[in-house]
Short mmCIF file of N, CA and C in Angstrom, two decimals:
data_model
loop_
_atom_site.label_atom_id
_atom_site.label_comp_id
_atom_site.label_asym_id
_atom_site.label_seq_id
_atom_site.Cartn_x
_atom_site.Cartn_y
_atom_site.Cartn_z
N MET A 1 -14.83 -16.25 -24.91
CA MET A 1 -13.89 -16.12 -23.80
C MET A 1 -13.16 -17.45 -23.42
N ASP A 2 -11.88 -17.31 -23.57
CA ASP A 2 -11.12 -18.66 -23.13
C ASP A 2 -11.14 -18.59 -21.49
N ARG A 3 -10.87 -19.89 -20.77
CA ARG A 3 -10.64 -19.76 -19.38
C ARG A 3 -9.16 -19.29 -19.05
N ALA A 4 -9.21 -18.86 -17.95
CA ALA A 4 -7.70 -18.76 -17.60
C ALA A 4 -7.56 -19.14 -16.29
N ILE A 5 -6.39 -19.09 -15.75
CA ILE A 5 -5.95 -19.54 -14.45
C ILE A 5 -5.55 -18.16 -13.53
N CYS A 6 -5.83 -18.18 -12.59
CA CYS A 6 -5.77 -17.08 -11.72
C CYS A 6 -4.18 -16.89 -11.33
N PRO A 7 -3.81 -15.89 -11.73
CA PRO A 7 -2.34 -15.47 -11.58
C PRO A 7 -2.02 -14.96 -10.13
N HIS A 8 -2.71 -14.82 -9.12
CA HIS A 8 -2.56 -14.23 -7.95
C HIS A 8 -1.48 -15.03 -7.12
N ILE A 9 -0.60 -14.24 -6.45
CA ILE A 9 0.59 -15.10 -5.63
C ILE A 9 0.18 -14.84 -4.36
N LYS A 10 -0.15 -16.02 -3.62
CA LYS A 10 -0.37 -15.90 -2.20
C LYS A 10 0.78 -15.58 -1.13
N ARG A 11 0.39 -15.41 0.02
CA ARG A 11 1.52 -14.84 1.07
C ARG A 11 2.55 -15.96 0.93
N ASP A 12 2.21 -17.24 1.01
CA ASP A 12 3.17 -18.11 0.96
C ASP A 12 4.24 -18.49 -0.16
N GLY A 13 3.78 -17.61 -1.34
CA GLY A 13 4.83 -17.68 -2.44
C GLY A 13 4.20 -18.47 -3.63
N SER A 14 3.06 -19.26 -3.28
CA SER A 14 2.69 -20.06 -4.37
C SER A 14 1.50 -19.41 -5.04
N VAL A 15 1.05 -19.87 -6.36
CA VAL A 15 0.19 -19.13 -7.11
C VAL A 15 -1.16 -20.04 -6.93
N CYS A 16 -2.27 -18.96 -7.00
CA CYS A 16 -3.56 -19.51 -6.49
C CYS A 16 -4.01 -20.79 -7.64
N GLY A 17 -3.96 -20.46 -8.87
CA GLY A 17 -4.11 -21.45 -9.90
C GLY A 17 -5.86 -21.95 -10.17
N ASN A 18 -6.58 -21.05 -9.53
CA ASN A 18 -8.07 -21.29 -9.79
C ASN A 18 -8.43 -21.25 -11.19
N LYS A 19 -9.21 -21.89 -11.91
CA LYS A 19 -9.91 -21.42 -13.13
C LYS A 19 -10.81 -20.35 -12.94
N CYS A 20 -10.87 -19.43 -13.81
CA CYS A 20 -11.66 -18.19 -13.94
C CYS A 20 -11.86 -17.67 -15.24
N TRP A 21 -12.73 -16.83 -15.56
CA TRP A 21 -12.98 -16.10 -16.90
C TRP A 21 -12.01 -14.82 -16.86
N ARG A 22 -11.95 -14.10 -15.86
CA ARG A 22 -11.10 -13.07 -15.81
C ARG A 22 -9.74 -13.08 -16.00
N PRO A 23 -8.80 -12.46 -16.62
CA PRO A 23 -7.46 -12.61 -16.55
C PRO A 23 -6.81 -11.83 -15.39
N THR A 24 -7.65 -11.00 -14.74
CA THR A 24 -7.00 -10.40 -13.53
C THR A 24 -7.15 -11.22 -12.44
N GLY A 25 -8.20 -12.30 -12.40
CA GLY A 25 -8.08 -13.42 -11.26
C GLY A 25 -9.30 -13.89 -11.08
N CYS A 26 -9.48 -14.92 -10.19
CA CYS A 26 -10.52 -15.58 -9.91
C CYS A 26 -11.46 -14.94 -9.06
N TYR A 27 -12.70 -15.47 -8.57
CA TYR A 27 -13.69 -14.62 -7.74
C TYR A 27 -13.03 -14.19 -6.60
N ARG A 28 -12.09 -14.73 -5.80
CA ARG A 28 -11.50 -14.35 -4.63
C ARG A 28 -10.52 -13.22 -4.81
N HIS A 29 -9.79 -13.19 -6.06
CA HIS A 29 -8.64 -12.22 -6.03
C HIS A 29 -8.73 -11.22 -7.14
N TRP A 30 -10.03 -11.12 -7.77
CA TRP A 30 -9.98 -10.03 -9.10
C TRP A 30 -9.90 -8.55 -8.47
N SER A 31 -10.73 -8.51 -7.40
CA SER A 31 -10.51 -7.09 -6.69
C SER A 31 -9.22 -6.65 -6.28
N LEU A 32 -8.32 -7.67 -5.76
CA LEU A 32 -7.03 -7.42 -5.31
C LEU A 32 -6.17 -6.93 -6.20
N HIS A 33 -6.37 -7.15 -7.36
CA HIS A 33 -5.68 -6.80 -8.84
C HIS A 33 -5.41 -5.29 -8.65
N GLU A 34 -6.51 -4.64 -8.71
CA GLU A 34 -6.39 -3.13 -8.64
C GLU A 34 -5.74 -2.82 -7.61
N LYS A 35 -5.90 -3.12 -6.23
CA LYS A 35 -5.41 -2.42 -5.17
C LYS A 35 -3.88 -2.77 -5.11
N ASN A 36 -3.44 -3.82 -5.66
CA ASN A 36 -2.18 -4.13 -5.77
C ASN A 36 -1.35 -3.46 -6.75
N ILE A 37 -1.86 -3.01 -7.57
CA ILE A 37 -1.34 -2.22 -8.69
C ILE A 37 -0.91 -0.70 -8.02
N GLU A 38 -1.67 -0.35 -7.27
CA GLU A 38 -1.51 1.28 -6.51
C GLU A 38 -0.39 1.15 -5.68
N LYS A 39 0.04 -0.20 -5.13
CA LYS A 39 0.79 -0.15 -4.01
C LYS A 39 2.36 0.06 -4.47
N ILE A 40 3.10 0.73 -3.67
CA ILE A 40 4.55 1.20 -3.78
C ILE A 40 5.17 0.47 -2.51
N PRO A 41 6.48 0.36 -2.90
CA PRO A 41 7.30 -0.11 -1.48
C PRO A 41 7.53 0.95 -0.52
N CYS A 42 7.45 0.53 0.78
CA CYS A 42 7.85 1.17 1.78
C CYS A 42 9.38 1.91 1.61
N GLY A 43 9.73 3.17 1.93
CA GLY A 43 10.87 3.81 1.79
C GLY A 43 11.93 3.18 2.77
N VAL A 44 11.59 2.47 3.80
CA VAL A 44 12.28 1.87 4.78
C VAL A 44 12.56 0.39 4.56
N CYS A 45 11.42 -0.43 4.83
CA CYS A 45 11.35 -1.73 4.88
C CYS A 45 10.98 -2.42 3.59
N LYS A 46 10.63 -1.69 2.61
CA LYS A 46 9.99 -2.23 1.44
C LYS A 46 8.94 -3.05 1.16
N LYS A 47 8.22 -3.06 2.40
CA LYS A 47 6.77 -3.72 2.27
C LYS A 47 5.67 -2.83 1.58
N PRO A 48 4.95 -3.47 0.67
CA PRO A 48 3.99 -2.79 -0.22
C PRO A 48 3.09 -1.85 0.70
N THR A 49 2.88 -0.67 0.20
CA THR A 49 1.84 0.24 0.67
C THR A 49 1.25 1.12 -0.04
N ILE A 50 -0.09 1.48 0.29
CA ILE A 50 -0.63 2.67 -0.51
C ILE A 50 -0.83 3.98 0.14
N SER A 51 0.23 4.43 1.16
CA SER A 51 0.16 5.35 1.79
C SER A 51 0.67 6.59 1.19
N ILE A 52 0.03 7.80 1.28
CA ILE A 52 0.30 8.98 0.64
C ILE A 52 1.96 9.37 0.82
N THR A 53 2.29 8.95 2.10
CA THR A 53 3.71 9.47 2.69
C THR A 53 4.99 8.51 1.79
N GLY A 54 4.24 7.30 1.59
CA GLY A 54 5.18 6.27 1.00
C GLY A 54 5.94 5.40 1.90
N TYR A 55 5.38 5.38 3.30
CA TYR A 55 5.97 4.53 4.26
C TYR A 55 4.65 3.76 4.94
N CYS A 56 5.22 2.65 5.30
CA CYS A 56 4.08 1.70 5.96
C CYS A 56 3.78 2.33 7.15
N PRO A 57 2.54 1.87 7.78
CA PRO A 57 2.26 2.39 9.12
C PRO A 57 3.28 2.37 9.98
N LYS A 58 4.12 1.25 10.34
CA LYS A 58 5.05 1.21 11.01
C LYS A 58 6.08 2.34 10.95
N HIS A 59 6.36 2.82 10.10
CA HIS A 59 7.49 3.86 9.70
C HIS A 59 7.08 5.16 9.48
N SER A 60 5.48 5.38 9.19
CA SER A 60 4.95 6.73 9.00
C SER A 60 4.89 7.42 10.28
N SER A 61 4.81 6.97 11.40
CA SER A 61 4.56 7.56 12.72
C SER A 61 5.76 8.55 12.93
N ARG A 62 6.93 8.37 12.57
CA ARG A 62 7.97 9.39 12.64
C ARG A 62 7.64 10.41 11.83
N PHE A 63 7.32 10.50 10.70
CA PHE A 63 6.94 11.62 9.87
C PHE A 63 5.78 12.46 10.29
N HIS A 64 4.88 11.66 10.94
CA HIS A 64 3.65 12.28 11.28
C HIS A 64 3.93 13.07 12.47
N SER A 65 4.77 12.61 13.45
CA SER A 65 5.29 13.31 14.76
C SER A 65 6.21 14.62 14.29
N LEU A 66 7.07 14.34 13.21
CA LEU A 66 7.98 15.26 12.78
C LEU A 66 6.92 16.65 12.36
N ASN A 67 5.94 16.35 11.55
CA ASN A 67 4.93 17.23 10.98
C ASN A 67 4.26 17.97 12.30
N TYR A 68 4.03 17.20 13.09
CA TYR A 68 3.34 17.78 14.41
C TYR A 68 4.12 18.96 15.09
N ARG A 69 5.59 18.43 15.17
CA ARG A 69 6.45 19.18 15.85
C ARG A 69 6.65 20.59 14.89
N MET A 70 6.80 20.49 13.65
CA MET A 70 6.71 21.65 12.75
C MET A 70 5.78 22.58 13.03
N ARG A 71 4.60 21.89 13.10
CA ARG A 71 3.32 22.84 13.14
C ARG A 71 3.31 23.59 14.29
N GLN A 72 3.86 22.60 15.54
CA GLN A 72 3.72 23.39 16.84
C GLN A 72 4.76 24.65 16.95
N LYS A 73 5.93 24.38 16.25
CA LYS A 73 7.10 25.47 16.07
C LYS A 73 6.55 26.66 15.30
N GLY A 74 5.77 26.38 14.35
CA GLY A 74 5.21 27.45 13.40
C GLY A 74 4.30 28.55 14.35
N VAL A 75 3.52 27.63 15.24
CA VAL A 75 2.44 28.42 16.01
C VAL A 75 3.11 28.95 17.02
N ILE A 76 4.49 28.67 17.55
CA ILE A 76 5.11 29.45 18.77
C ILE A 76 5.68 30.73 17.90
N THR A 77 6.19 30.41 16.74
CA THR A 77 7.13 31.49 16.00
C THR A 77 6.01 32.61 15.73
N GLN A 78 4.81 32.20 15.28
CA GLN A 78 3.62 33.50 15.02
C GLN A 78 3.33 34.16 16.06
N ASP A 79 3.04 33.61 17.23
CA ASP A 79 2.78 34.00 18.63
C ASP A 79 3.68 35.14 18.88
N SER A 80 5.16 34.69 18.84
CA SER A 80 5.99 35.61 19.48
C SER A 80 6.09 37.09 18.60
N GLU A 81 5.70 36.87 17.37
CA GLU A 81 5.58 37.98 16.35
C GLU A 81 4.75 38.85 16.52
#
């Protein structure tokens, strides 16, 4: 096996650059590789997220409250029938 350089991009935009054996990253970043593959951009701010709704926590609250209101509306209509 050849040595590789960690390709992880840090928050400041620089590359990690640590020497490692794994092509996915060094001892600090190899587990982040799997998590980062699953992330999709938020529908509003484009911040990476793994949320099922496709929105980051900041923007998902409006959808949770909308779902809550629709459930309550369904309960009221079922009670009146």
